[in-house]
Coordinates of C-alpha atoms in Angstrom, one line a residue:
X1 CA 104.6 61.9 72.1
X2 CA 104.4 65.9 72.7
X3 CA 105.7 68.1 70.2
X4 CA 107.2 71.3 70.7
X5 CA 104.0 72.5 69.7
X6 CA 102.4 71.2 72.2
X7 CA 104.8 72.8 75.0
X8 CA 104.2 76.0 73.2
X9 CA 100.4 75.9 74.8
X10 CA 101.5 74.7 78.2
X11 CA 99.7 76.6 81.0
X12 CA 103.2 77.6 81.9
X13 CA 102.9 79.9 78.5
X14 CA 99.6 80.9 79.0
X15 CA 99.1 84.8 78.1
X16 CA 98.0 85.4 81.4
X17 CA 102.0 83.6 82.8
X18 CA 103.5 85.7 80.4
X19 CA 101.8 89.1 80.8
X20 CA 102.6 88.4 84.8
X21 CA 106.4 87.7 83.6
X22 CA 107.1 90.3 81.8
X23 CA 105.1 93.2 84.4
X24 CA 107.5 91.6 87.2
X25 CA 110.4 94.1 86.8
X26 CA 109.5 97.8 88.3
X27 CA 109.7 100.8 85.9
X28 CA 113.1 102.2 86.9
X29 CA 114.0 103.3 83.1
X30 CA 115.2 107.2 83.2
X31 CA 115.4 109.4 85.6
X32 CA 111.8 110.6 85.8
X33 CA 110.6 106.9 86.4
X34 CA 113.5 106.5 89.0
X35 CA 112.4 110.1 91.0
X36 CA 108.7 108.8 91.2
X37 CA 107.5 112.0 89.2
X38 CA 104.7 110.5 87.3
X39 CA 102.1 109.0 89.4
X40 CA 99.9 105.7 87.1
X41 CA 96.7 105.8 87.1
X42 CA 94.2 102.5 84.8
X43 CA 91.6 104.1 82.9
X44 CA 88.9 101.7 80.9
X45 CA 89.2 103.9 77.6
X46 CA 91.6 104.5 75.3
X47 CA 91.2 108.6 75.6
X48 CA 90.7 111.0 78.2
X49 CA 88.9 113.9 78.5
X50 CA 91.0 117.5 79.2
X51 CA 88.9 120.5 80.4
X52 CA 90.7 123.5 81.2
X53 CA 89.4 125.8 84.1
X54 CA 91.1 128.7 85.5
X55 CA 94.6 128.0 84.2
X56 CA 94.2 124.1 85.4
X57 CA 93.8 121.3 83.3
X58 CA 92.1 118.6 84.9
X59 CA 92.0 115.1 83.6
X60 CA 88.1 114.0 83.8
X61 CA 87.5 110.0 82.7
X62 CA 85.6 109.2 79.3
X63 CA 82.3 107.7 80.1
X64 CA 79.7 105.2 78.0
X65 CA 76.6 106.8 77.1
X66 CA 74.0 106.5 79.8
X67 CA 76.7 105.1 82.6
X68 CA 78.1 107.2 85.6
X69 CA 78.7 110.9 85.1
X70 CA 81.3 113.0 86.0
X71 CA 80.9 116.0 88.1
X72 CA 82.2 119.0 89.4
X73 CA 83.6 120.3 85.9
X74 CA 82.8 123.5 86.5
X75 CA 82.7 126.2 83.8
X76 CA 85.3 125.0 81.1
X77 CA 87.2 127.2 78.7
X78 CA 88.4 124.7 76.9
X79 CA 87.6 120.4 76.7
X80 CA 89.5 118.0 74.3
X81 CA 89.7 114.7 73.8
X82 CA 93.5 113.1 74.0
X83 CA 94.0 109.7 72.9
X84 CA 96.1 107.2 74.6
X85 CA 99.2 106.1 72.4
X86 CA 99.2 102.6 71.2
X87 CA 102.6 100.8 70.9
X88 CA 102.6 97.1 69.8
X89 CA 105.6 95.0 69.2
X90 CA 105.8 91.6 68.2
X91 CA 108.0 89.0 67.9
X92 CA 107.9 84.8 67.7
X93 CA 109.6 81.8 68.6
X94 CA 110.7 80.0 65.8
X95 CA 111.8 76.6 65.0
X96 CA 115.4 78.5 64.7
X97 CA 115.8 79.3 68.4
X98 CA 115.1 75.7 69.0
X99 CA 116.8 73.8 66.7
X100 CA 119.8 72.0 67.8
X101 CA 119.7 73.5 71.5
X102 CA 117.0 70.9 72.6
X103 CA 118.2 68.1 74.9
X104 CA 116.0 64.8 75.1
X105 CA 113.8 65.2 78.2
X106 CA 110.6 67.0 79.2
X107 CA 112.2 69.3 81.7
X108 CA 115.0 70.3 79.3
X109 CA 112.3 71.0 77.0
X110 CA 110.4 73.5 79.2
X111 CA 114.0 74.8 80.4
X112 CA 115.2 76.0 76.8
X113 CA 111.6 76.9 76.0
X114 CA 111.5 79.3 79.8
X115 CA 115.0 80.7 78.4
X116 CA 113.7 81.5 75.1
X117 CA 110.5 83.4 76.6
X118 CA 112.9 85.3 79.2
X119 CA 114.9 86.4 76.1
X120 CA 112.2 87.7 74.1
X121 CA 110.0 89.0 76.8
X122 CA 113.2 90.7 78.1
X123 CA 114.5 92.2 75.0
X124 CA 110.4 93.4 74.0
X125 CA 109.9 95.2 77.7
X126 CA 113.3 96.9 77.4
X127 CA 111.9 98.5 74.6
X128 CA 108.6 99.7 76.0
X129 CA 110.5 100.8 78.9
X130 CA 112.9 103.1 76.3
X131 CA 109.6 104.3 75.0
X132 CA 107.9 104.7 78.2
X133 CA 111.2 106.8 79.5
X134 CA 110.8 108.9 75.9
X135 CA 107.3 109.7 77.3
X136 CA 107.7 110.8 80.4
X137 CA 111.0 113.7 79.3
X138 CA 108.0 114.7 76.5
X139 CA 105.6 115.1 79.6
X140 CA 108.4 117.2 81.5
X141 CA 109.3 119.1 78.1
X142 CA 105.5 120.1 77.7
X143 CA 105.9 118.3 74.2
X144 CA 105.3 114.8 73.7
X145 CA 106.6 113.1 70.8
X146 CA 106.5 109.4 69.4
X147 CA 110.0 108.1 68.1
X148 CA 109.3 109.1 64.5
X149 CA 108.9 112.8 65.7
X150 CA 105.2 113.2 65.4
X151 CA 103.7 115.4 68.2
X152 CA 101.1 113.3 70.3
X153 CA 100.6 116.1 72.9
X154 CA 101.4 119.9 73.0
X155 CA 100.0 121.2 75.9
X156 CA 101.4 124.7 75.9
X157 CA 100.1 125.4 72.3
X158 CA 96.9 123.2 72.9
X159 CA 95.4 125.3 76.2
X160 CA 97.4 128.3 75.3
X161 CA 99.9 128.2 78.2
X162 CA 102.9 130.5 77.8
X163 CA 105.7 127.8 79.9
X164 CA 107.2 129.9 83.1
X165 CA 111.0 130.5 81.6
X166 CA 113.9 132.6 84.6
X167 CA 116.7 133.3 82.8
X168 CA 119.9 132.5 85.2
X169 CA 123.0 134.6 83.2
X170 CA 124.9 132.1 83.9
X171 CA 127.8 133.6 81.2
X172 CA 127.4 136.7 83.6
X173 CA 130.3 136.5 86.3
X174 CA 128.2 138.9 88.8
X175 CA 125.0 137.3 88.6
X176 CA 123.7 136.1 92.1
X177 CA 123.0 132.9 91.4
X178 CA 121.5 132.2 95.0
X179 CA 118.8 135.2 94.1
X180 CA 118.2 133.2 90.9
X181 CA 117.3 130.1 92.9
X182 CA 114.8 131.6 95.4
X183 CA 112.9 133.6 92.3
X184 CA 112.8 130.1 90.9
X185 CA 111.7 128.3 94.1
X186 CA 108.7 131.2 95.0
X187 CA 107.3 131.0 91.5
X188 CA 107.0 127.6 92.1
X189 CA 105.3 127.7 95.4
X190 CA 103.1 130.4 94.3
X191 CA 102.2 127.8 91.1
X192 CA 101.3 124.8 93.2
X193 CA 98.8 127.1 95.6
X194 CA 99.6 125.1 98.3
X195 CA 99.6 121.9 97.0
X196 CA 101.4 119.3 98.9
X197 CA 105.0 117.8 97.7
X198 CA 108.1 116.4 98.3
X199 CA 110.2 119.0 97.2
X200 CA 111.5 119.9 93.8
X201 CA 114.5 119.0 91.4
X202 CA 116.2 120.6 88.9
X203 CA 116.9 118.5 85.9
X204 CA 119.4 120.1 84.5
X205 CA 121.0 119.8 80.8
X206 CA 124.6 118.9 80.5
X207 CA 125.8 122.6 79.7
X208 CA 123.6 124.2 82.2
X209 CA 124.5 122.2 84.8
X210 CA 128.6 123.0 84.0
X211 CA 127.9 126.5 84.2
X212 CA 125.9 126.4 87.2
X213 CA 128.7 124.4 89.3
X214 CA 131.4 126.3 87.5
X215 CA 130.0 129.6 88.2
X216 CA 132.1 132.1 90.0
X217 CA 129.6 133.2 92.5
X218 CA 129.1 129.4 93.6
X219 CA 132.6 129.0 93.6
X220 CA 133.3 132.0 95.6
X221 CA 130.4 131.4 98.3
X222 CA 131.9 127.5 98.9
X223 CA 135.2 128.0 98.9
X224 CA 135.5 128.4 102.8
X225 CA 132.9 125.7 103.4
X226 CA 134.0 122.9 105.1
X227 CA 131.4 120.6 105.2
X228 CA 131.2 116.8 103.2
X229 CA 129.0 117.9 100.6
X230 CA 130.6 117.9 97.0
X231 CA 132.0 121.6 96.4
X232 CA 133.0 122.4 92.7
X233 CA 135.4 125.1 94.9
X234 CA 137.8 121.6 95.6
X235 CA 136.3 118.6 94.4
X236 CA 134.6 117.2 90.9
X237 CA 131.1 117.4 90.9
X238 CA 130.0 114.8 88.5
X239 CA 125.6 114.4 88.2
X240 CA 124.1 115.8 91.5
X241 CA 124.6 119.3 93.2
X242 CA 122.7 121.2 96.4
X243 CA 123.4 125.2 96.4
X244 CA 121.1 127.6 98.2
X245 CA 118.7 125.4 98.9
X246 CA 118.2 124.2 95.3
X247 CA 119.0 120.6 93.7
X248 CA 120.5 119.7 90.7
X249 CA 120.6 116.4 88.9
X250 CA 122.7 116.6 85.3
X251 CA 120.6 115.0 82.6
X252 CA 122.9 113.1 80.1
X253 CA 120.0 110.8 78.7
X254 CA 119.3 111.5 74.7
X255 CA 117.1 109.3 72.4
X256 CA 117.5 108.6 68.5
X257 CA 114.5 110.0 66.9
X258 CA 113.7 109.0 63.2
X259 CA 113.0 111.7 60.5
X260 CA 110.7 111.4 57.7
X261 CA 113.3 110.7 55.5
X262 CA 114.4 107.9 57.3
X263 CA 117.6 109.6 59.3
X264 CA 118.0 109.8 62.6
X265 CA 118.6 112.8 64.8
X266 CA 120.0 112.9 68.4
X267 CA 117.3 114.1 70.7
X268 CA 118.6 115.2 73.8
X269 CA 116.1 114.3 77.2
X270 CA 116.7 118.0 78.1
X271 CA 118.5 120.6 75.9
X272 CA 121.6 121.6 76.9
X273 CA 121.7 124.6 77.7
X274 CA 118.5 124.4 79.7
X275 CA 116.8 123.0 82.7
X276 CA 113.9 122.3 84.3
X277 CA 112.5 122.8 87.8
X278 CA 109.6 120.2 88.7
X279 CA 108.2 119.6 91.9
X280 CA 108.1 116.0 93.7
X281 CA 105.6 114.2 95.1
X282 CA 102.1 115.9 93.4
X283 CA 99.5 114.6 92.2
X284 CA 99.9 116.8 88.8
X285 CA 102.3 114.2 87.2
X286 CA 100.3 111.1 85.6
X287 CA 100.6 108.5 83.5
X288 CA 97.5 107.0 82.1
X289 CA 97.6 103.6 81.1
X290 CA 94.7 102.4 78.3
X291 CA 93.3 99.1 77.9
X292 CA 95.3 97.1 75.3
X293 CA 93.5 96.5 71.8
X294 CA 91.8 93.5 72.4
X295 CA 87.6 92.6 72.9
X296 CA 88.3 90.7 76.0
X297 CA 89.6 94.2 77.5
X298 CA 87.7 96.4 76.2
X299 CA 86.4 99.2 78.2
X300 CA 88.3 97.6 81.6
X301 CA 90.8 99.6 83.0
X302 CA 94.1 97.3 83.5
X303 CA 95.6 95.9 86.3
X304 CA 97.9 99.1 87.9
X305 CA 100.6 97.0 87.5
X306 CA 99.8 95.3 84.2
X307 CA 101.7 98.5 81.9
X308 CA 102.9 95.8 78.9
X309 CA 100.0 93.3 77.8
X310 CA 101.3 90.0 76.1
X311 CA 98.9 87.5 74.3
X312 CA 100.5 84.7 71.7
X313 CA 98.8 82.8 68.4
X314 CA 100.2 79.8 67.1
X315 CA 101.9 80.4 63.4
X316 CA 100.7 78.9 60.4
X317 CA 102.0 74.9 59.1
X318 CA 103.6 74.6 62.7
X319 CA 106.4 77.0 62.3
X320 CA 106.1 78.6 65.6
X321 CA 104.3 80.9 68.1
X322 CA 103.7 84.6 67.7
X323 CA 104.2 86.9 70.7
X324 CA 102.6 90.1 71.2
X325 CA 102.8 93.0 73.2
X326 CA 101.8 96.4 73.3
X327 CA 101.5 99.2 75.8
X328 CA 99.3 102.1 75.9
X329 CA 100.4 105.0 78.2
X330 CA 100.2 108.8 78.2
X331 CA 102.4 110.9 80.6
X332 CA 100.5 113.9 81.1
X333 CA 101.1 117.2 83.5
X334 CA 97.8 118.5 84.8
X335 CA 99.3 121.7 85.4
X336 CA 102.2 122.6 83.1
X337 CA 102.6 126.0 85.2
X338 CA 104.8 124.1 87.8
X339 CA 107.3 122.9 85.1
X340 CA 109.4 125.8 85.2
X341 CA 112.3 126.2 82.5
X342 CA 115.9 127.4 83.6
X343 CA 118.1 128.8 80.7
X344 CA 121.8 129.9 80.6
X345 CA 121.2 133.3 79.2
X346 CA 123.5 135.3 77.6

């Protein structure tokens, strides 16, 4: 008679079924994710290589020794080597999430056992997505931290970038905000030299964006305008705002991030009294995704889909199965000139 055991290794369960399960769901976590910023993009290493050339990073892809070169590096200033973040988390089925919930029949069996991989599988990609979402605001912040606050990437003090900051004065009452907006919109063109995209976005911090809608100038310019569009002049505007050409999206995401000392602090996606001006649709925004930490994998660039990689081992004395996953991604911008930072001024 099969065992619950011998369910456990039914093809249905088969680390290949469950790695396909649980990369079903499209990456929607965050606002980034949900714009389309970041771009992925499989490499078969675990690191890339960064050269920096007139102001431009450029991602180039580690090869093995005596393989495929790369060309066309041109005279670099600068080349480091960035490692791709590893994030495993594991979990198991135990004979606890079974007993007493198991009906007498072989599809009941495979029914409670399908419910108890959903659950876990569910609950362990929510939390790579959460990481994953953590990521990507480090990549828009120029500074990417893990969730114990250690810097992975700083590319501004790596490469010697000074970030683009316009101050908008937006505690000034005669400040032309519309003439803050187009010096914010040419210094992005002029940093994207012609590159092609979708437009921009402002993602804008929770004070910043208050200010902005509540400003007297905006106020004053729509309070004759007639049109549908929300107008802080008559109506509540709530997450999204357009004014002189220039689109706002309040950012109320924030993360817990764990201190050295065990606290936790409240991180927010963007700070408040900030925001940032990004560009849509470029092919500066990537997120690299590594091979997962196995020999099979090794030096084979994942399936573009295939972000979270699952794999399962039978515990000791028949006490269960083991579940595994891990990710390993890296949000990166190419060009951190075209991430231009908005403050409130004084």
């Amino acid at each position: 008679m099969a065992t619950v055991i011998d369910y456990l290794s039914a093809p249905e369960f088969a680390p290949d079924q469950l790695t396909e399960s649980i990369n079903v769901p499209e990456y929607r976590t965050g606002r980034p994710a949900q714009l389309g910023i970041f771009t992925d993009e499989p490499i078969a290493t675990t690191y890339v290589r960064i050269g920096v050339t007139e102001d431009e990073i450029t991602i180039i892809p580690a090869r093995e020794r005596g393989g495929e070169n790369n060309l066309n590096m041109g005279a670099d200033r600068q080349a480091v080597y960035i490692g791709i973040p590893h994030f495993p988390l594991d979990d198991a089925i135990k004979p606890s999430d079974l007993q007493n919930i198991l009906a007498w029949g072989e599809d009941r069996v495979f029914q409670t056992l399908g419910g108890i991989y959903n659950q876990k599988l569910g609950s362990m990609r929510n939390k790579h997505e959460a990481t994953w979402n953590f990521l990507d605001w480090g990549a828009l912040n120029g500074l990417i931290l893990d969730a114990e606050g250690k810097v992975l990437v700083d590319l501004y003090s790596k490469f010697d970038f000074t970030q683009h900051s316009i101050n908008f004065a937006l505690d000034t009452t005669t400040t032309d905000v519309a003439a803050k907006n187009r010096a914010a919109k040419a210094l992005l063109r002029r940093e994207l030299r012609g590159a092609a995209s979708r437009g921009a976005v402002v993602l804008a911090g929770t004070t910043f964006f208050d200010k902005y809608v509540s400003h007297q100038k905006v106020l004053d310019a729509l309070k004759g305008y007639p049109g549908a569009t929300a107008n802080p002049a008559r109506d509540e505007v709530e997450d999204s705002f357009t004014f002189a050409g220039m689109r706002l999206e309040r950012i109320d995401e924030e993360f817990k991030v764990r201190q050295p000392d065990g606290t936790f602090i409240t991180k927010e996606a963007v700070e408040n009294d900030e925001a940032i001006l990004v560009p849509l649709g470029t092919d500066y925004f990537k997120r690299y995704n590594a091979p997962p930490d196995t020999i099979g994998n090794a030096n084979t660039a994942p399936n573009p889909d295939d972000k979270i990689f699952v794999s399962t081992e039978d515990l000791p004395h028949g006490k269960g199965q083991e579940i595994h996953t891990e990710s390993n991604l890296l949000p990166i911008c190419t060009r951190p000139q075209v991430m231009i930072k908005l403050t409130v001024g004084n």
